[in-house]
Amino acid sequence: MRKKIKAIMCTVMAVALMFCVTGCGDSAKKKEATEAYNNTVAAYNEVADLINDNADVINEELLAVYQQMGEMIAEYKIVFEDGRELTDEGYDELIGNLAGIDEWLAGAKQEIDMEISAANS
């Protein structure tokens, strides 16, 4: 399980670095979506580090949902990589979906912190 999470985390981090150095000549909406994506990847990686450091106290259900979020992020990566341009509405939808992942990650981080506190008491 831990190796799988590390593999996902490494892939996402590599993609994030790729997007950090791209973006010239893109539309304003695409730049906004790219920034939202990069922020989501950073939050995802932060939670990955927390999970990896405390894997023994994290419940399996949270791990399963976390992996699903990683798969969603990987799907959004494809949107950026395949070179297709979205409409402004398409970028807005993508940005909204990334915001939803960000909200879930914030909640997951709180849940993990509570599990860690409970395990340490």
N, CA, C and O atoms as a GROMACS GRO file, in nm:
protein
  484
    1MET      N    1   0.083  -0.119   0.000
    1MET     CA    2   0.000   0.000   0.000
    1MET      C    3   0.087   0.125   0.000
    1MET      O    4   0.063   0.220  -0.075
    2ARG      N    5   0.189   0.124   0.085
    2ARG     CA    6   0.277   0.240   0.097
    2ARG      C    7   0.351   0.266  -0.033
    2ARG      O    8   0.368   0.382  -0.071
    3LYS      N    9   0.395   0.160  -0.102
    3LYS     CA   10   0.466   0.176  -0.229
    3LYS      C   11   0.375   0.236  -0.334
    3LYS      O   12   0.418   0.318  -0.415
    4LYS      N   13   0.248   0.196  -0.332
    4LYS     CA   14   0.151   0.248  -0.428
    4LYS      C   15   0.131   0.398  -0.408
    4LYS      O   16   0.127   0.474  -0.505
    5ILE      N   17   0.118   0.438  -0.283
    5ILE     CA   18   0.099   0.580  -0.253
    5ILE      C   19   0.222   0.659  -0.293
    5ILE      O   20   0.210   0.768  -0.349
    6LYS      N   21   0.341   0.604  -0.264
    6LYS     CA   22   0.463   0.674  -0.303
    6LYS      C   23   0.474   0.688  -0.455
    6LYS      O   24   0.518   0.791  -0.505
    7ALA      N   25   0.433   0.583  -0.528
    7ALA     CA   26   0.438   0.589  -0.674
    7ALA      C   27   0.344   0.696  -0.726
    7ALA      O   28   0.379   0.772  -0.816
    8ILE      N   29   0.223   0.701  -0.670
    8ILE     CA   30   0.126   0.803  -0.711
    8ILE      C   31   0.181   0.941  -0.680
    8ILE      O   32   0.174   1.032  -0.762
    9MET      N   33   0.236   0.956  -0.560
    9MET     CA   34   0.289   1.086  -0.518
    9MET      C   35   0.403   1.131  -0.610
    9MET      O   36   0.408   1.248  -0.648
   10CYS      N   37   0.492   1.041  -0.644
   10CYS     CA   38   0.605   1.077  -0.732
   10CYS      C   39   0.556   1.118  -0.870
   10CYS      O   40   0.608   1.213  -0.929
   11THR      N   41   0.457   1.048  -0.921
   11THR     CA   42   0.401   1.081  -1.052
   11THR      C   43   0.338   1.220  -1.049
   11THR      O   44   0.361   1.302  -1.138
   12VAL      N   45   0.259   1.244  -0.946
   12VAL     CA   46   0.191   1.373  -0.936
   12VAL      C   47   0.292   1.486  -0.919
   12VAL      O   48   0.275   1.593  -0.977
   13MET      N   49   0.396   1.463  -0.840
   13MET     CA   50   0.498   1.567  -0.821
   13MET      C   51   0.570   1.597  -0.952
   13MET      O   52   0.600   1.713  -0.980
   14ALA      N   53   0.600   1.494  -1.031
   14ALA     CA   54   0.667   1.515  -1.159
   14ALA      C   55   0.579   1.596  -1.253
   14ALA      O   56   0.627   1.685  -1.324
   15VAL      N   57   0.450   1.566  -1.252
   15VAL     CA   58   0.357   1.640  -1.336
   15VAL      C   59   0.347   1.784  -1.289
   15VAL      O   60   0.342   1.877  -1.370
   16ALA      N   61   0.344   1.804  -1.160
   16ALA     CA   62   0.336   1.940  -1.106
   16ALA      C   63   0.456   2.022  -1.149
   16ALA      O   64   0.442   2.139  -1.187
   17LEU      N   65   0.573   1.962  -1.143
   17LEU     CA   66   0.693   2.034  -1.187
   17LEU      C   67   0.686   2.069  -1.335
   17LEU      O   68   0.729   2.176  -1.377
   18MET      N   69   0.630   1.977  -1.414
   18MET     CA   70   0.616   2.002  -1.556
   18MET      C   71   0.526   2.125  -1.581
   18MET      O   72   0.558   2.210  -1.664
   19PHE      N   73   0.416   2.131  -1.507
   19PHE     CA   74   0.324   2.243  -1.527
   19PHE      C   75   0.379   2.374  -1.473
   19PHE      O   76   0.340   2.482  -1.519
   20CYS      N   77   0.467   2.366  -1.377
   20CYS     CA   78   0.526   2.489  -1.323
   20CYS      C   79   0.611   2.561  -1.426
   20CYS      O   80   0.626   2.684  -1.420
   21VAL      N   81   0.666   2.488  -1.521
   21VAL     CA   82   0.754   2.551  -1.619
   21VAL      C   83   0.685   2.573  -1.754
   21VAL      O   84   0.749   2.619  -1.849
   22THR      N   85   0.557   2.540  -1.765
   22THR     CA   86   0.484   2.561  -1.889
   22THR      C   87   0.384   2.674  -1.872
   22THR      O   88   0.368   2.729  -1.763
   23GLY      N   89   0.319   2.708  -1.980
   23GLY     CA   90   0.211   2.805  -1.969
   23GLY      C   91   0.224   2.927  -2.058
   23GLY      O   92   0.129   3.005  -2.065
   24CYS      N   93   0.333   2.947  -2.124
   24CYS     CA   94   0.348   3.065  -2.208
   24CYS      C   95   0.251   3.059  -2.325
   24CYS      O   96   0.239   2.956  -2.391
   25GLY      N   97   0.183   3.169  -2.350
   25GLY     CA   98   0.094   3.177  -2.464
   25GLY      C   99  -0.043   3.114  -2.442
   25GLY      O  100  -0.122   3.106  -2.537
   26ASP      N  101  -0.073   3.069  -2.324
   26ASP     CA  102  -0.201   3.008  -2.296
   26ASP      C  103  -0.306   3.114  -2.266
   26ASP      O  104  -0.275   3.229  -2.234
   27SER      N  105  -0.432   3.072  -2.276
   27SER     CA  106  -0.541   3.163  -2.243
   27SER      C  107  -0.543   3.188  -2.093
   27SER      O  108  -0.483   3.113  -2.015
   28ALA      N  109  -0.612   3.293  -2.053
   28ALA     CA  110  -0.621   3.327  -1.911
   28ALA      C  111  -0.688   3.214  -1.833
   28ALA      O  112  -0.645   3.183  -1.722
   29LYS      N  113  -0.791   3.154  -1.888
   29LYS     CA  114  -0.862   3.044  -1.821
   29LYS      C  115  -0.772   2.922  -1.808
   29LYS      O  116  -0.774   2.854  -1.706
   30LYS      N  117  -0.692   2.894  -1.910
   30LYS     CA  118  -0.602   2.780  -1.903
   30LYS      C  119  -0.496   2.804  -1.797
   30LYS      O  120  -0.460   2.713  -1.722
   31LYS      N  121  -0.446   2.926  -1.789
   31LYS     CA  122  -0.348   2.960  -1.685
   31LYS      C  123  -0.410   2.946  -1.547
   31LYS      O  124  -0.346   2.896  -1.454
   32GLU      N  125  -0.534   2.990  -1.533
   32GLU     CA  126  -0.605   2.978  -1.405
   32GLU      C  127  -0.624   2.829  -1.369
   32GLU      O  128  -0.605   2.790  -1.254
   33ALA      N  129  -0.661   2.749  -1.467
   33ALA     CA  130  -0.679   2.606  -1.444
   33ALA      C  131  -0.546   2.540  -1.408
   33ALA      O  132  -0.542   2.452  -1.322
   34THR      N  133  -0.440   2.580  -1.474
   34THR     CA  134  -0.308   2.525  -1.446
   34THR      C  135  -0.265   2.559  -1.303
   34THR      O  136  -0.210   2.475  -1.232
   35GLU      N  137  -0.291   2.681  -1.262
   35GLU     CA  138  -0.258   2.722  -1.125
   35GLU      C  139  -0.341   2.643  -1.024
   35GLU      O  140  -0.289   2.598  -0.922
   36ALA      N  141  -0.469   2.625  -1.053
   36ALA     CA  142  -0.555   2.547  -0.964
   36ALA      C  143  -0.505   2.403  -0.956
   36ALA      O  144  -0.503   2.343  -0.848
   37TYR      N  145  -0.465   2.348  -1.069
   37TYR     CA  146  -0.411   2.212  -1.073
   37TYR      C  147  -0.285   2.202  -0.988
   37TYR      O  148  -0.271   2.110  -0.907
   38ASN      N  149  -0.194   2.295  -1.006
   38ASN     CA  150  -0.069   2.294  -0.930
   38ASN      C  151  -0.095   2.305  -0.780
   38ASN      O  152  -0.029   2.238  -0.700
   39ASN      N  153  -0.192   2.389  -0.741
   39ASN     CA  154  -0.227   2.403  -0.599
   39ASN      C  155  -0.285   2.273  -0.545
   39ASN      O  156  -0.255   2.233  -0.433
   40THR      N  157  -0.369   2.208  -0.625
   40THR     CA  158  -0.428   2.081  -0.583
   40THR      C  159  -0.321   1.975  -0.567
   40THR      O  160  -0.322   1.899  -0.471
   41VAL      N  161  -0.228   1.968  -0.662
   41VAL     CA  162  -0.119   1.871  -0.653
   41VAL      C  163  -0.036   1.896  -0.528
   41VAL      O  164   0.005   1.801  -0.461
   42ALA      N  165  -0.009   2.022  -0.496
   42ALA     CA  166   0.068   2.053  -0.375
   42ALA      C  167  -0.006   2.006  -0.250
   42ALA      O  168   0.055   1.948  -0.160
   43ALA      N  169  -0.136   2.030  -0.244
   43ALA     CA  170  -0.216   1.985  -0.130
   43ALA      C  171  -0.220   1.832  -0.123
   43ALA      O  172  -0.211   1.774  -0.015
   44TYR      N  173  -0.233   1.768  -0.238
   44TYR     CA  174  -0.235   1.622  -0.246
   44TYR      C  175  -0.103   1.565  -0.194
   44TYR      O  176  -0.102   1.468  -0.117
   45ASN      N  177   0.007   1.625  -0.236
   45ASN     CA  178   0.138   1.577  -0.192
   45ASN      C  179   0.159   1.597  -0.042
   45ASN      O  180   0.222   1.515   0.024
   46GLU      N  181   0.106   1.706   0.011
   46GLU     CA  182   0.115   1.731   0.156
   46GLU      C  183   0.043   1.621   0.234
   46GLU      O  184   0.094   1.571   0.334
   47VAL      N  185  -0.076   1.584   0.187
   47VAL     CA  186  -0.151   1.477   0.252
   47VAL      C  187  -0.079   1.344   0.232
   47VAL      O  188  -0.078   1.260   0.322
   48ALA      N  189  -0.019   1.323   0.114
   48ALA     CA  190   0.056   1.199   0.090
   48ALA      C  191   0.170   1.184   0.189
   48ALA      O  192   0.193   1.074   0.241
   49ASP      N  193   0.241   1.292   0.215
   49ASP     CA  194   0.350   1.287   0.313
   49ASP      C  195   0.297   1.251   0.451
   49ASP      O  196   0.357   1.171   0.522
   50LEU      N  197   0.184   1.310   0.488
   50LEU     CA  198   0.123   1.282   0.617
   50LEU      C  199   0.081   1.135   0.626
   50LEU      O  200   0.101   1.070   0.729
   51ILE      N  201   0.022   1.085   0.519
   51ILE     CA  202  -0.020   0.944   0.516
   51ILE      C  203   0.102   0.852   0.523
   51ILE      O  204   0.104   0.757   0.601
   52ASN      N  205   0.203   0.880   0.443
   52ASN     CA  206   0.322   0.795   0.442
   52ASN      C  207   0.394   0.794   0.577
   52ASN      O  208   0.447   0.691   0.619
   53ASP      N  209   0.395   0.908   0.644
   53ASP     CA  210   0.462   0.916   0.774
   53ASP      C  211   0.382   0.847   0.885
   53ASP      O  212   0.438   0.814   0.989
   54ASN      N  213   0.252   0.825   0.862
   54ASN     CA  214   0.165   0.770   0.966
   54ASN      C  215   0.076   0.659   0.913
   54ASN      O  216  -0.038   0.645   0.958
   55ALA      N  217   0.125   0.581   0.820
   55ALA     CA  218   0.044   0.479   0.752
   55ALA      C  219  -0.018   0.379   0.848
   55ALA      O  220  -0.125   0.324   0.820
   56ASP      N  221   0.045   0.354   0.959
   56ASP     CA  222  -0.006   0.254   1.053
   56ASP      C  223  -0.132   0.297   1.126
   56ASP      O  224  -0.202   0.212   1.182
   57VAL      N  225  -0.164   0.425   1.127
   57VAL     CA  226  -0.285   0.471   1.198
   57VAL      C  227  -0.395   0.521   1.104
   57VAL      O  228  -0.501   0.563   1.150
   58ILE      N  229  -0.371   0.516   0.974
   58ILE     CA  230  -0.470   0.566   0.877
   58ILE      C  231  -0.566   0.454   0.841
   58ILE      O  232  -0.523   0.342   0.813
   59ASN      N  233  -0.696   0.483   0.842
   59ASN     CA  234  -0.794   0.379   0.811
   59ASN      C  235  -0.798   0.352   0.660
   59ASN      O  236  -0.771   0.440   0.579
   60GLU      N  237  -0.834   0.230   0.626
   60GLU     CA  238  -0.833   0.183   0.487
   60GLU      C  239  -0.931   0.259   0.399
   60GLU      O  240  -0.904   0.282   0.281
   61GLU      N  241  -1.044   0.299   0.455
   61GLU     CA  242  -1.144   0.372   0.377
   61GLU      C  243  -1.089   0.506   0.329
   61GLU      O  244  -1.108   0.545   0.214
   62LEU      N  245  -1.021   0.575   0.418
   62LEU     CA  246  -0.959   0.703   0.381
   62LEU      C  247  -0.854   0.682   0.274
   62LEU      O  248  -0.844   0.761   0.180
   63LEU      N  249  -0.774   0.577   0.288
   63LEU     CA  250  -0.672   0.548   0.186
   63LEU      C  251  -0.735   0.520   0.050
   63LEU      O  252  -0.683   0.564  -0.052
   64ALA      N  253  -0.846   0.448   0.049
   64ALA     CA  254  -0.912   0.416  -0.078
   64ALA      C  255  -0.964   0.543  -0.146
   64ALA      O  256  -0.946   0.560  -0.267
   65VAL      N  257  -1.025   0.630  -0.070
   65VAL     CA  258  -1.074   0.755  -0.128
   65VAL      C  259  -0.958   0.842  -0.172
   65VAL      O  260  -0.965   0.907  -0.276
   66TYR      N  261  -0.851   0.843  -0.094
   66TYR     CA  262  -0.732   0.920  -0.130
   66TYR      C  263  -0.677   0.873  -0.265
   66TYR      O  264  -0.638   0.955  -0.348
   67GLN      N  265  -0.673   0.743  -0.285
   67GLN     CA  266  -0.625   0.690  -0.412
   67GLN      C  267  -0.718   0.729  -0.526
   67GLN      O  268  -0.671   0.756  -0.637
   68GLN      N  269  -0.848   0.732  -0.502
   68GLN     CA  270  -0.943   0.777  -0.604
   68GLN      C  271  -0.916   0.922  -0.642
   68GLN      O  272  -0.924   0.959  -0.759
   69MET      N  273  -0.887   1.005  -0.543
   69MET     CA  274  -0.855   1.145  -0.571
   69MET      C  275  -0.728   1.154  -0.656
   69MET      O  276  -0.720   1.238  -0.745
   70GLY      N  277  -0.632   1.069  -0.628
   70GLY     CA  278  -0.509   1.066  -0.709
   70GLY      C  279  -0.538   1.029  -0.852
   70GLY      O  280  -0.478   1.084  -0.945
   71GLU      N  281  -0.630   0.935  -0.872
   71GLU     CA  282  -0.668   0.895  -1.007
   71GLU      C  283  -0.738   1.010  -1.080
   71GLU      O  284  -0.716   1.031  -1.199
   72MET      N  285  -0.823   1.084  -1.007
   72MET     CA  286  -0.889   1.200  -1.069
   72MET      C  287  -0.787   1.305  -1.111
   72MET      O  288  -0.795   1.360  -1.221
   73ILE      N  289  -0.692   1.330  -1.024
   73ILE     CA  290  -0.588   1.428  -1.056
   73ILE      C  291  -0.511   1.383  -1.179
   73ILE      O  292  -0.477   1.465  -1.265
   74ALA      N  293  -0.482   1.254  -1.189
   74ALA     CA  294  -0.411   1.201  -1.305
   74ALA      C  295  -0.493   1.219  -1.432
   74ALA      O  296  -0.437   1.246  -1.539
   75GLU      N  297  -0.625   1.205  -1.422
   75GLU     CA  298  -0.711   1.227  -1.539
   75GLU      C  299  -0.708   1.373  -1.582
   75GLU      O  300  -0.707   1.403  -1.702
   76TYR      N  301  -0.705   1.464  -1.486
   76TYR     CA  302  -0.698   1.606  -1.522
   76TYR      C  303  -0.564   1.639  -1.586
   76TYR      O  304  -0.556   1.726  -1.673
   77LYS      N  305  -0.460   1.569  -1.544
   77LYS     CA  306  -0.328   1.588  -1.604
   77LYS      C  307  -0.334   1.562  -1.754
   77LYS      O  308  -0.272   1.633  -1.832
   78ILE      N  309  -0.410   1.460  -1.792
   78ILE     CA  310  -0.423   1.424  -1.933
   78ILE      C  311  -0.484   1.538  -2.014
   78ILE      O  312  -0.445   1.562  -2.128
   79VAL      N  313  -0.578   1.609  -1.953
   79VAL     CA  314  -0.640   1.723  -2.022
   79VAL      C  315  -0.534   1.825  -2.060
   79VAL      O  316  -0.538   1.882  -2.170
   80PHE      N  317  -0.440   1.849  -1.970
   80PHE     CA  318  -0.335   1.946  -2.000
   80PHE      C  319  -0.232   1.891  -2.098
   80PHE      O  320  -0.180   1.965  -2.182
   81GLU      N  321  -0.204   1.763  -2.088
   81GLU     CA  322  -0.097   1.705  -2.170
   81GLU      C  323  -0.136   1.680  -2.314
   81GLU      O  324  -0.051   1.688  -2.403
   82ASP      N  325  -0.263   1.651  -2.341
   82ASP     CA  326  -0.298   1.610  -2.477
   82ASP      C  327  -0.311   1.728  -2.574
   82ASP      O  328  -0.336   1.708  -2.693
   83GLY      N  329  -0.294   1.848  -2.523
   83GLY     CA  330  -0.290   1.964  -2.611
   83GLY      C  331  -0.425   2.016  -2.655
   83GLY      O  332  -0.432   2.114  -2.729
   84ARG      N  333  -0.533   1.953  -2.614
   84ARG     CA  334  -0.664   2.002  -2.657
   84ARG      C  335  -0.702   2.124  -2.575
   84ARG      O  336  -0.674   2.132  -2.455
   85GLU      N  337  -0.764   2.216  -2.639
   85GLU     CA  338  -0.808   2.337  -2.572
   85GLU      C  339  -0.953   2.321  -2.529
   85GLU      O  340  -1.036   2.270  -2.605
   86LEU      N  341  -0.982   2.363  -2.410
   86LEU     CA  342  -1.118   2.361  -2.359
   86LEU      C  343  -1.180   2.498  -2.376
   86LEU      O  344  -1.110   2.598  -2.394
   87THR      N  345  -1.311   2.502  -2.370
   87THR     CA  346  -1.379   2.631  -2.368
   87THR      C  347  -1.358   2.692  -2.230
   87THR      O  348  -1.314   2.624  -2.138
   88ASP      N  349  -1.390   2.820  -2.216
   88ASP     CA  350  -1.381   2.883  -2.084
   88ASP      C  351  -1.469   2.809  -1.984
   88ASP      O  352  -1.433   2.794  -1.867
   89GLU      N  353  -1.586   2.764  -2.031
   89GLU     CA  354  -1.677   2.689  -1.942
   89GLU      C  355  -1.613   2.556  -1.901
   89GLU      O  356  -1.627   2.514  -1.786
   90GLY      N  357  -1.543   2.492  -1.992
   90GLY     CA  358  -1.474   2.368  -1.962
   90GLY      C  359  -1.364   2.388  -1.858
   90GLY      O  360  -1.349   2.308  -1.765
   91TYR      N  361  -1.288   2.497  -1.874
   91TYR     CA  362  -1.185   2.528  -1.775
   91TYR      C  363  -1.249   2.562  -1.640
   91TYR      O  364  -1.197   2.523  -1.536
   92ASP      N  365  -1.362   2.635  -1.642
   92ASP     CA  366  -1.431   2.667  -1.518
   92ASP      C  367  -1.476   2.540  -1.446
   92ASP      O  368  -1.466   2.530  -1.324
   93GLU      N  369  -1.526   2.443  -1.522
   93GLU     CA  370  -1.570   2.317  -1.463
   93GLU      C  371  -1.450   2.242  -1.402
   93GLU      O  372  -1.459   2.190  -1.291
   94LEU      N  373  -1.340   2.239  -1.474
   94LEU     CA  374  -1.219   2.175  -1.424
   94LEU      C  375  -1.172   2.242  -1.296
   94LEU      O  376  -1.135   2.174  -1.200
   95ILE      N  377  -1.172   2.374  -1.295
   95ILE     CA  378  -1.131   2.450  -1.176
   95ILE      C  379  -1.224   2.418  -1.059
   95ILE      O  380  -1.177   2.401  -0.946
   96GLY      N  381  -1.354   2.410  -1.085
   96GLY     CA  382  -1.449   2.375  -0.980
   96GLY      C  383  -1.426   2.235  -0.925
   96GLY      O  384  -1.434   2.213  -0.804
   97ASN      N  385  -1.396   2.141  -1.014
   97ASN     CA  386  -1.368   2.005  -0.970
   97ASN      C  387  -1.241   1.998  -0.885
   97ASN      O  388  -1.235   1.927  -0.786
   98LEU      N  389  -1.141   2.073  -0.926
   98LEU     CA  390  -1.017   2.078  -0.848
   98LEU      C  391  -1.042   2.141  -0.711
   98LEU      O  392  -0.984   2.098  -0.611
   99ALA      N  393  -1.128   2.241  -0.706
   99ALA     CA  394  -1.164   2.302  -0.576
   99ALA      C  395  -1.231   2.200  -0.486
   99ALA      O  396  -1.209   2.199  -0.365
  100GLY      N  397  -1.314   2.113  -0.545
  100GLY     CA  398  -1.378   2.007  -0.467
  100GLY      C  399  -1.276   1.910  -0.410
  100GLY      O  400  -1.288   1.866  -0.296
  101ILE      N  401  -1.175   1.877  -0.490
  101ILE     CA  402  -1.068   1.789  -0.441
  101ILE      C  403  -0.991   1.859  -0.329
  101ILE      O  404  -0.955   1.796  -0.229
  102ASP      N  405  -0.966   1.990  -0.346
  102ASP     CA  406  -0.897   2.066  -0.241
  102ASP      C  407  -0.974   2.062  -0.110
  102ASP      O  408  -0.916   2.044  -0.003
  103GLU      N  409  -1.106   2.078  -0.117
  103GLU     CA  410  -1.190   2.073   0.004
  103GLU      C  411  -1.180   1.935   0.068
  103GLU      O  412  -1.167   1.925   0.190
  104TRP      N  413  -1.187   1.830  -0.013
  104TRP     CA  414  -1.178   1.696   0.042
  104TRP      C  415  -1.042   1.675   0.108
  104TRP      O  416  -1.034   1.617   0.216
  105LEU      N  417  -0.936   1.721   0.042
  105LEU     CA  418  -0.802   1.705   0.098
  105LEU      C  419  -0.788   1.776   0.232
  105LEU      O  420  -0.723   1.725   0.323
  106ALA      N  421  -0.848   1.895   0.245
  106ALA     CA  422  -0.843   1.968   0.372
  106ALA      C  423  -0.914   1.887   0.481
  106ALA      O  424  -0.864   1.877   0.593
  107GLY      N  425  -1.029   1.830   0.448
  107GLY     CA  426  -1.101   1.747   0.544
  107GLY      C  427  -1.024   1.620   0.578
  107GLY      O  428  -1.022   1.578   0.693
  108ALA      N  429  -0.962   1.560   0.477
  108ALA     CA  430  -0.884   1.439   0.499
  108ALA      C  431  -0.765   1.468   0.590
  108ALA      O  432  -0.732   1.388   0.677
  109LYS      N  433  -0.703   1.584   0.570
  109LYS     CA  434  -0.589   1.621   0.653
  109LYS      C  435  -0.633   1.635   0.799
  109LYS      O  436  -0.561   1.592   0.890
  110GLN      N  437  -0.749   1.694   0.821
  110GLN     CA  438  -0.801   1.707   0.958
  110GLN      C  439  -0.830   1.569   1.017
  110GLN      O  440  -0.798   1.542   1.133
  111GLU      N  441  -0.889   1.482   0.937
  111GLU     CA  442  -0.920   1.347   0.984
  111GLU      C  443  -0.792   1.270   1.019
  111GLU      O  444  -0.786   1.200   1.120
  112ILE      N  445  -0.691   1.284   0.936
  112ILE     CA  446  -0.563   1.218   0.962
  112ILE      C  447  -0.500   1.272   1.090
  112ILE      O  448  -0.449   1.196   1.172
  113ASP      N  449  -0.505   1.404   1.106
  113ASP     CA  450  -0.450   1.464   1.227
  113ASP      C  451  -0.521   1.410   1.351
  113ASP      O  452  -0.457   1.385   1.453
  114MET      N  453  -0.654   1.393   1.343
  114MET     CA  454  -0.729   1.339   1.456
  114MET      C  455  -0.690   1.194   1.482
  114MET      O  456  -0.677   1.153   1.597
  115GLU      N  457  -0.672   1.115   1.376
  115GLU     CA  458  -0.632   0.976   1.392
  115GLU      C  459  -0.493   0.966   1.454
  115GLU      O  460  -0.467   0.878   1.537
  116ILE      N  461  -0.404   1.054   1.415
  116ILE     CA  462  -0.269   1.056   1.470
  116ILE      C  463  -0.275   1.093   1.618
  116ILE      O  464  -0.208   1.031   1.701
  117SER      N  465  -0.354   1.195   1.651
  117SER     CA  466  -0.368   1.236   1.790
  117SER      C  467  -0.425   1.124   1.876
  117SER      O  468  -0.378   1.100   1.987
  118ALA      N  469  -0.527   1.055   1.823
  118ALA     CA  470  -0.589   0.945   1.897
  118ALA      C  471  -0.489   0.831   1.918
  118ALA      O  472  -0.486   0.769   2.025
  119ALA      N  473  -0.409   0.804   1.819
  119ALA     CA  474  -0.310   0.695   1.829
  119ALA      C  475  -0.199   0.729   1.927
  119ALA      O  476  -0.142   0.640   1.991
  120ASN      N  477  -0.168   0.857   1.940
  120ASN     CA  478  -0.061   0.899   2.028
  120ASN      C  479  -0.107   0.920   2.172
  120ASN      O  480  -0.024   0.941   2.260
  121SER      N  481  -0.238   0.913   2.198
  121SER     CA  482  -0.285   0.935   2.334
  121SER      C  483  -0.293   0.808   2.413
  121SER      O  484  -0.331   0.810   2.530
   0.00000   0.00000   0.00000
